[in-house]
Tab-separated table of C-alpha atoms and ligand atoms in Angstrom:
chain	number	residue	atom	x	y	z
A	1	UNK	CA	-4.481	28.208	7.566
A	2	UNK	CA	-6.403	24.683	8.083
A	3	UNK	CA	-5.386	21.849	5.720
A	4	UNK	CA	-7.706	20.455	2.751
A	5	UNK	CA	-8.467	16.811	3.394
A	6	UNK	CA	-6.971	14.542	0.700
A	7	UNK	CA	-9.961	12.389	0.602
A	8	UNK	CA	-8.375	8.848	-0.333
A	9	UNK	CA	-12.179	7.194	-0.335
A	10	UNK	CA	-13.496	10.018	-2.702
A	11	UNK	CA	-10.324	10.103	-5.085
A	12	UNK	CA	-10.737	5.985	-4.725
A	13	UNK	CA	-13.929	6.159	-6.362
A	14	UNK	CA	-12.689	7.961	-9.125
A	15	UNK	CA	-10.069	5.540	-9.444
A	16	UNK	CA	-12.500	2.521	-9.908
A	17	UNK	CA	-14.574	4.718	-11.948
A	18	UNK	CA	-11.231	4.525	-14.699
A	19	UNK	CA	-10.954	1.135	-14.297
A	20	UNK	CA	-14.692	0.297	-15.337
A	21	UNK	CA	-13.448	1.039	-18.861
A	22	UNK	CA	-10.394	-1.603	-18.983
A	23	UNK	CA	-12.137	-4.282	-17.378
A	24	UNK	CA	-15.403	-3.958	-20.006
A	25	UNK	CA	-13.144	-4.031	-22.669
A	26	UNK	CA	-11.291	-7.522	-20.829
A	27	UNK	CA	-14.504	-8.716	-20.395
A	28	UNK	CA	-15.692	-7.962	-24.118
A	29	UNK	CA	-12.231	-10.099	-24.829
A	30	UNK	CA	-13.221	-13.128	-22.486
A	31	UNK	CA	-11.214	-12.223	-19.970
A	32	UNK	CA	-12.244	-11.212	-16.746
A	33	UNK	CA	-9.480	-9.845	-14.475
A	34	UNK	CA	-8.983	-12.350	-10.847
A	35	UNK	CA	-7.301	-11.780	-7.459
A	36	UNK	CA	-6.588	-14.554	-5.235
A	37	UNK	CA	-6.052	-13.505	-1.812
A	38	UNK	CA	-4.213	-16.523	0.686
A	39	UNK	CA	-4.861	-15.861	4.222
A	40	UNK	CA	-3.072	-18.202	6.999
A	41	UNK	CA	-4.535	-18.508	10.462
A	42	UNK	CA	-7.463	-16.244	12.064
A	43	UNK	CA	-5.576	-12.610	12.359
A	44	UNK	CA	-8.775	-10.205	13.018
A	45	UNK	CA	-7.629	-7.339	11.097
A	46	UNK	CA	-5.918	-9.617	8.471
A	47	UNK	CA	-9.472	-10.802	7.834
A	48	UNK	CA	-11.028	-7.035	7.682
A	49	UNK	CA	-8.229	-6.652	5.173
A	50	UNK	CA	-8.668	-9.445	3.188
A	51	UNK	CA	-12.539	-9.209	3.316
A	52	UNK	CA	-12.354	-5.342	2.334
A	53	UNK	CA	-9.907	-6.432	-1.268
A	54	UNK	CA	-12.623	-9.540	-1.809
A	55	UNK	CA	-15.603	-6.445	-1.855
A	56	UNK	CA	-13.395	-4.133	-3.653
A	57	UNK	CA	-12.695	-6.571	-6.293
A	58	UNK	CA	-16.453	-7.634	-6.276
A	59	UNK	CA	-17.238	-3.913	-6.602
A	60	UNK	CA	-14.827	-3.138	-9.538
A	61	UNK	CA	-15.901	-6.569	-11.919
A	62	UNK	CA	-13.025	-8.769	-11.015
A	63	UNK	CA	-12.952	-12.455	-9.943
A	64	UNK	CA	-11.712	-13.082	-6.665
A	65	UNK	CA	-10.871	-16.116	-4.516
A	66	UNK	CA	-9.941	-16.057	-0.735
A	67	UNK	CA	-7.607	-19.075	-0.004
A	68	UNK	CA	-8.175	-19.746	3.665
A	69	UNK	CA	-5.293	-22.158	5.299
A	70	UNK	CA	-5.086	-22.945	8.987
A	71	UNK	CA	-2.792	-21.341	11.727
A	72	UNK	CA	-0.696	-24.401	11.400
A	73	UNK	CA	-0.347	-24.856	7.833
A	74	UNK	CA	3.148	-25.852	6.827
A	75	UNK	CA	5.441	-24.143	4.626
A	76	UNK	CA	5.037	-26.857	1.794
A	77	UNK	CA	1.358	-26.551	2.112
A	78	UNK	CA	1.551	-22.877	1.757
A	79	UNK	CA	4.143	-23.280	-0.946
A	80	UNK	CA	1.982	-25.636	-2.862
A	81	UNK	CA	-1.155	-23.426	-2.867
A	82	UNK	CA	0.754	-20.903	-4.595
A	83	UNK	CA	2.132	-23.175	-6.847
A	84	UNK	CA	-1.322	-23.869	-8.105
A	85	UNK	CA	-2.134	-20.428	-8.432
A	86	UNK	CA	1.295	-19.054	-10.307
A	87	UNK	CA	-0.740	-22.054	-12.614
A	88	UNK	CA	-4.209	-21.182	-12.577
A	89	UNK	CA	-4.808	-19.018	-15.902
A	90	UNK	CA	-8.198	-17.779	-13.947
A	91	UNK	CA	-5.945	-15.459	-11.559
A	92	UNK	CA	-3.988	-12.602	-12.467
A	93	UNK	CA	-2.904	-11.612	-9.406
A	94	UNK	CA	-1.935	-13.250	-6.076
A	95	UNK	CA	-1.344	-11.731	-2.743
A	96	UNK	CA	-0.501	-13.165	0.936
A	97	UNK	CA	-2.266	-11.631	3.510
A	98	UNK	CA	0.681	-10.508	6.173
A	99	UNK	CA	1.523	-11.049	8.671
A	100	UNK	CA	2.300	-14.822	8.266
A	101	UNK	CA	2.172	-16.932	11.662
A	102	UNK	CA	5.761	-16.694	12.802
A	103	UNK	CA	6.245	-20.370	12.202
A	104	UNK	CA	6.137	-19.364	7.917
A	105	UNK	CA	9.197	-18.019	6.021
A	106	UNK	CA	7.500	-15.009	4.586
A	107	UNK	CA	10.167	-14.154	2.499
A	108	UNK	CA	10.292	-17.267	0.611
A	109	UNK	CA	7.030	-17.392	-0.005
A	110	UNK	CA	6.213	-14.181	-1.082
A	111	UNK	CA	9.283	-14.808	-3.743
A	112	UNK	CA	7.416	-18.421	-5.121
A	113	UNK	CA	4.420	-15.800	-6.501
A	114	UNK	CA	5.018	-15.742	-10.111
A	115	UNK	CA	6.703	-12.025	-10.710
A	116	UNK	CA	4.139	-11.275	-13.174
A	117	UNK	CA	1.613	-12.014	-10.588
A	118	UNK	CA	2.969	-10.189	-7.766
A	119	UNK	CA	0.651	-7.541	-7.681
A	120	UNK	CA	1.546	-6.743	-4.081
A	121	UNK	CA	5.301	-6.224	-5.493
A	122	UNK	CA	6.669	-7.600	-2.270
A	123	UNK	CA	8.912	-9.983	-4.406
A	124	UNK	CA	12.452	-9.269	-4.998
A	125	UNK	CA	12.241	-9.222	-8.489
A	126	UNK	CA	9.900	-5.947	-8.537
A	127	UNK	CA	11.491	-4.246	-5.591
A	128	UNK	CA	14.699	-4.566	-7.054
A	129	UNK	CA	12.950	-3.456	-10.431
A	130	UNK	CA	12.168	-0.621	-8.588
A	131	UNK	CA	15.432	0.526	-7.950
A	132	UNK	CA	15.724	0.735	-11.408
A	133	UNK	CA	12.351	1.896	-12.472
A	134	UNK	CA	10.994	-0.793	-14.439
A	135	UNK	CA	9.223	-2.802	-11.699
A	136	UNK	CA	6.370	-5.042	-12.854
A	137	UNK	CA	4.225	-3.889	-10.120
A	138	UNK	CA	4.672	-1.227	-7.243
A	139	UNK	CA	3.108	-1.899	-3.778
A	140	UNK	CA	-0.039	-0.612	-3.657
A	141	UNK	CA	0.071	1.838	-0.951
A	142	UNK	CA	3.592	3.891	-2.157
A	143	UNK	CA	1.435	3.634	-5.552
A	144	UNK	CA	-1.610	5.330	-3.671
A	145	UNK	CA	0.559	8.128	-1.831
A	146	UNK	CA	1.893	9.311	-5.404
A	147	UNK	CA	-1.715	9.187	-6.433
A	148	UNK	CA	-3.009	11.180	-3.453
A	149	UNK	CA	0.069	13.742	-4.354
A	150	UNK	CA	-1.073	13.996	-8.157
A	151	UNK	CA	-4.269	14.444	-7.176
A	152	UNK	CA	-4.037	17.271	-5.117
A	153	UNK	CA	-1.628	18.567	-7.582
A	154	UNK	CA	1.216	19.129	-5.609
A	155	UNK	CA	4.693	19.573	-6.871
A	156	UNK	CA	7.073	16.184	-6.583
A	157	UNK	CA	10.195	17.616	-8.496
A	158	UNK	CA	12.159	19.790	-6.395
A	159	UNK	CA	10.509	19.601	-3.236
A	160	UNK	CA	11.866	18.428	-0.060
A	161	UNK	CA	10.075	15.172	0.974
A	162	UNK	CA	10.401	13.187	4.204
A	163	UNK	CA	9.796	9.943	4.979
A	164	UNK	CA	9.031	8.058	8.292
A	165	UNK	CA	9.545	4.684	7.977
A	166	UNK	CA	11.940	2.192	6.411
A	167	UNK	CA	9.442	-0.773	5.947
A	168	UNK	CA	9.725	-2.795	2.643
A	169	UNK	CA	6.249	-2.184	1.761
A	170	UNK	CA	5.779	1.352	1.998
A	171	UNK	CA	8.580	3.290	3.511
A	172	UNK	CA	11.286	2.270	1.460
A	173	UNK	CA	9.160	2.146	-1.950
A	174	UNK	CA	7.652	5.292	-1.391
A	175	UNK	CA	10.709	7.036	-0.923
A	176	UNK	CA	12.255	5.394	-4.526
A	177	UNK	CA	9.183	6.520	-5.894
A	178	UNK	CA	9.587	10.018	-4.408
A	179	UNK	CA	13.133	10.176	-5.909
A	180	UNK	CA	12.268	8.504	-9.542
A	181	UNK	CA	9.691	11.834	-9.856
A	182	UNK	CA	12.397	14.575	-8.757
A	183	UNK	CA	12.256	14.968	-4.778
A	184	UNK	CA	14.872	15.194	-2.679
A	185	UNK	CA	14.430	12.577	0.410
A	186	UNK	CA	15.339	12.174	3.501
A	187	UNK	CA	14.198	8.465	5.371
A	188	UNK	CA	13.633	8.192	8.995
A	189	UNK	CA	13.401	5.320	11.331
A	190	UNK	CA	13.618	4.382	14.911
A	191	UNK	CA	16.803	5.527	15.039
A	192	UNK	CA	16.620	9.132	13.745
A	193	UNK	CA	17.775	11.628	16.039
A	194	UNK	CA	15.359	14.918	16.775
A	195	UNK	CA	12.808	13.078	14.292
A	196	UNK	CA	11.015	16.701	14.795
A	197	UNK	CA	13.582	18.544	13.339
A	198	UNK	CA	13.941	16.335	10.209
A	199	UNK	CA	10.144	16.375	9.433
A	200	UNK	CA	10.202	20.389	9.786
A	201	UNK	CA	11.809	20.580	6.547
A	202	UNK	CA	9.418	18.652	4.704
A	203	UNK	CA	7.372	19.888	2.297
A	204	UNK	CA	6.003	16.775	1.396
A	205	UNK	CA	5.841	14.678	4.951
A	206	UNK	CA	5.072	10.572	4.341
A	207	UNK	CA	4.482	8.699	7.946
A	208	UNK	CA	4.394	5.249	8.346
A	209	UNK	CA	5.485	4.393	11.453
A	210	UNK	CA	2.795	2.738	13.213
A	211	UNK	CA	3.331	5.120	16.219
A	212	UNK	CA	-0.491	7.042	17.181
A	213	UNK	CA	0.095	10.541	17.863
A	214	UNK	CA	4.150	10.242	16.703
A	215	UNK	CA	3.666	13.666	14.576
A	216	UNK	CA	2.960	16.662	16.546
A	217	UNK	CA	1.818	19.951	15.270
A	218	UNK	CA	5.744	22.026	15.980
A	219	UNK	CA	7.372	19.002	14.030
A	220	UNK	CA	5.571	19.932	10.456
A	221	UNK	CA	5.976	22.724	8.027
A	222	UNK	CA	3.342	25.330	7.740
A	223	UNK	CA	1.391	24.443	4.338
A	224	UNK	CA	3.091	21.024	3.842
A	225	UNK	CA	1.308	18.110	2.592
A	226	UNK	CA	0.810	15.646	5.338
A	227	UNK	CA	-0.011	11.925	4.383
A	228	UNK	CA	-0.260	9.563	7.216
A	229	UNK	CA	-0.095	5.772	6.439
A	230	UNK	CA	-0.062	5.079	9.917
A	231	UNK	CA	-3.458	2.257	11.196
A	232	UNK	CA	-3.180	2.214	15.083
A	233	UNK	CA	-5.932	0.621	17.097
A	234	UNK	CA	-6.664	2.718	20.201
A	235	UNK	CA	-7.409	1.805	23.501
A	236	UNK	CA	-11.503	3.399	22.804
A	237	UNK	CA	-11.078	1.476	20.064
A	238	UNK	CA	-11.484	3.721	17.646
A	239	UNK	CA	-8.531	4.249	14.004
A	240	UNK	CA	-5.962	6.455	13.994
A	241	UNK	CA	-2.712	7.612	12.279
A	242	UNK	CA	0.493	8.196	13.397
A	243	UNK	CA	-0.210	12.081	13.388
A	244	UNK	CA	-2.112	14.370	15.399
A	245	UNK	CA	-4.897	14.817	12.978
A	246	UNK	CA	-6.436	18.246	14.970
A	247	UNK	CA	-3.725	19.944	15.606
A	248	UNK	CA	-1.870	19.561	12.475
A	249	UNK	CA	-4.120	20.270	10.144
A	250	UNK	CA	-4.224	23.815	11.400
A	251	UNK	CA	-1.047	24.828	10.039
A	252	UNK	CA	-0.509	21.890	7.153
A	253	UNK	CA	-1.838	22.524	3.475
A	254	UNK	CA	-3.173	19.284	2.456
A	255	UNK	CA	-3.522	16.282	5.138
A	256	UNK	CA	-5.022	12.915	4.869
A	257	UNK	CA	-7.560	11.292	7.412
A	258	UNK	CA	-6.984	7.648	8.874
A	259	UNK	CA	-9.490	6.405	8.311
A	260	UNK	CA	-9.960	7.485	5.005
A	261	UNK	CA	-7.212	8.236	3.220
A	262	UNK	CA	-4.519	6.078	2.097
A	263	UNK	CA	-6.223	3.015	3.341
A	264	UNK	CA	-8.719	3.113	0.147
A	265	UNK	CA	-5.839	4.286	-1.925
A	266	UNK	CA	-3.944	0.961	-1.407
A	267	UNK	CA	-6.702	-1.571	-2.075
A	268	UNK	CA	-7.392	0.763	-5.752
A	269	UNK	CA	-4.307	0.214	-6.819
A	270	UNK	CA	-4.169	-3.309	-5.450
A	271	UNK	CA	-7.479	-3.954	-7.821
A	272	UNK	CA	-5.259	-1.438	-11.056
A	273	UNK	CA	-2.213	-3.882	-10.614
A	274	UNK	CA	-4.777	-6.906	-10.981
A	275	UNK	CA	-6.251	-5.352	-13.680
A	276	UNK	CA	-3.368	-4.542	-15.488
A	277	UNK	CA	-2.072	-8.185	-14.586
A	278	UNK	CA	-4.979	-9.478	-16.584
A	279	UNK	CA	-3.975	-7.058	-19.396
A	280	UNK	CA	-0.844	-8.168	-20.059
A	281	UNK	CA	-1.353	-11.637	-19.975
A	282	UNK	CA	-3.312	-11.196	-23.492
A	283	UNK	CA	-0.120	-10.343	-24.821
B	301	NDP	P1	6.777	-1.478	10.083
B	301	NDP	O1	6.538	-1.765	11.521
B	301	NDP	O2	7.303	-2.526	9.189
B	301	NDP	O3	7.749	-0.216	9.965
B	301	NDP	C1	7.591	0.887	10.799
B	301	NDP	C2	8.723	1.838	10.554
B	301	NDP	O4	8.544	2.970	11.394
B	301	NDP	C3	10.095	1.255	10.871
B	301	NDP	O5	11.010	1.615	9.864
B	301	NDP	C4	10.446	1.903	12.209
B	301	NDP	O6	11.827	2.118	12.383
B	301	NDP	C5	9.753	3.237	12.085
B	301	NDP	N1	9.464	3.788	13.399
B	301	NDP	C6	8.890	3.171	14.455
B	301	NDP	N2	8.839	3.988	15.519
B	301	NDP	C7	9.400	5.139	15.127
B	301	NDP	C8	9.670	6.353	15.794
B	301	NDP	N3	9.325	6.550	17.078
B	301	NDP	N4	10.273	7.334	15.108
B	301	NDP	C9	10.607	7.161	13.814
B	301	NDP	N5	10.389	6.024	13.132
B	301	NDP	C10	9.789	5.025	13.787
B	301	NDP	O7	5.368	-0.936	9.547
B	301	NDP	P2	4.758	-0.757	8.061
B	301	NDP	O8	5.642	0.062	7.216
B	301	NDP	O9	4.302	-2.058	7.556
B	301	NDP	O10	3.455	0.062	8.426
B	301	NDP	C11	3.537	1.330	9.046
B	301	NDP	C12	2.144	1.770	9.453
B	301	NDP	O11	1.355	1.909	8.284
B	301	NDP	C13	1.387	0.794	10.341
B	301	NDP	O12	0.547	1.519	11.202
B	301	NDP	C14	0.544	0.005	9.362
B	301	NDP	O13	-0.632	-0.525	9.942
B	301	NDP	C15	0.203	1.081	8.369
B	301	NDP	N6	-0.085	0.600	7.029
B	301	NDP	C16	-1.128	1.195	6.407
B	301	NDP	C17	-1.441	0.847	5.127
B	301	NDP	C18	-2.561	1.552	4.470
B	301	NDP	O14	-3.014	1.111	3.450
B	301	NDP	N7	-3.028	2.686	5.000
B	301	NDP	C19	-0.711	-0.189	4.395
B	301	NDP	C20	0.438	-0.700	5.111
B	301	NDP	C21	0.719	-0.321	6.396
B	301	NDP	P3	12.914	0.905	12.480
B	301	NDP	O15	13.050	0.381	11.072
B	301	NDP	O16	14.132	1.567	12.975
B	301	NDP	O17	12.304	-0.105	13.415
């Protein structure tokens, strides 16, 4: 059996194409839904990132700033810039571009964003909401993976998910997610022993590792649903995932591409959480 490609840019599209609706009837209301992206220092693929949310935004109606601050900036002027956008009524969302030079207390600053701002959700105040369910905002890309999952229709409750990766921003929150909607969930990390064997149970298999080629075909299910987070920069040059694209998608059922896949999932629901952002702050 070969997989069917979850396309994340196709299923994006459809995505913005829902949104069109809510931000015509902001705009009919005054109010046009705005992002402002800070970026510190000159990060190359910090700026594709940051460049690809401005064009999305651009794309979907909304108002969007890029706040560019030099590799040396200090953690007052950082502090401050955010300060004036938690005040700015023109932006309904706010995101830091990270990695922050390692001179920056990321963690501080990404708790100064106002919580009903934090469209990322990095800050404590959703996380821990998400514990509980009642976040403000989920990170984009867990939000995106449950997308790609809906879309293709496949069954959440019950079903034996695993994943790989215990970052803050998408291991961690995906698997919350993945338990809120009735999965049973196993996390792996660095540390798992026989990662294989783990990730052979999985119906549903989430990787985020950062590791190219970490998944192999013997170490997934026949006809589980594959979704690779992973961005790794090879040596050619060219994108890739953490898993071996070719050889599992023989023997998976659904499987997303990198590039492709989640990547446009996360930026759609980065521009939804804006949206909705602007939404409730008519209220
Ligand atoms: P982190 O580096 O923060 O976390 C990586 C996780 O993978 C850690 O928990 C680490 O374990 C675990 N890990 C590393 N090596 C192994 C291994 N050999 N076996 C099992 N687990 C391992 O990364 P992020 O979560 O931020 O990102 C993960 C990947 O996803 C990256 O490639 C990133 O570029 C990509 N990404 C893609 C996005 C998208 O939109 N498509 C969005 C965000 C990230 P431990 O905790 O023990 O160190």
């Amino acid at each position: 059996m070969t997989a069917r490609i979850l396309d994340g840019a196709a299923i994006a599209r459809g995505v913005y194409a829902r949104l069109g609706a809510r931000v015509a009837e902001l705009q009919d209301a005054g109010v046009r839904p705005g992002l402002a992206a800070v970026l510190v220092g000159n990060d190359p693929a910090s700026k594709v990132y940051v460049r690809r949310k401005a064009r999305a935004c651009g794309e979907a109606g909304l108002h969007s700033e890029v706040h560019l601050l030099d590799a040396g900036c200090t953690q007052e002027a950082l502090a401050d810039r955010i300060a004036a956008l938690n005040n700015n009524p023109r932006v309904h969302g706010i995101i830091v571009q990270l990695p922050l030079p390692r001179h920056l207390d990321a963690v501080s600053i990404l708790q100064s964003i106002a919580p009903e701002k934090d469209v990322d959700g990095f800050g404590w105040r959703n996380l821990g909401a998400l514990v509980d369910n009642h976040p403000l905002f989920v990170p984009g890309t867990p939000l995106g993976i449950m997308a790609l999952l809906d879309h293709a229709g496949v069954a959440v409750e019950g079903a034996t998910a695993v994943v790989v990766g215990r970052s803050t921003i998408v291991g961690k929150p995906t698997a919350l997610l993945l338990i809120a909607r009735g999965a049973t969930v196993t996390v792996c990390h660095s540390r798992t022993r026989d990662l294989g064997q783990v990730t052979a149970q999985a119906d549903i298999l989430v990787v985020a590792a950062g590791k190219p080629g970490l998944i192999r075909d013997g170490m997934v299910r026949p006809g589980a649903t594959v979704i690779d987070v992973g961005i790794n920069r090879l040596a050619d040059g060219k994108l890739a995932g953490d898993v071996d694209f070719a050889r599992v998608k023989e023997n998976a059922g659904w499987i997303t591409p990198v590039p492709g896949g989640v990547g446009p999932m996360t930026v759609a629901m980065l521009i939804a959480n804006t949206v909705t952002a602007a939404e409730r702050s008519r209220r």
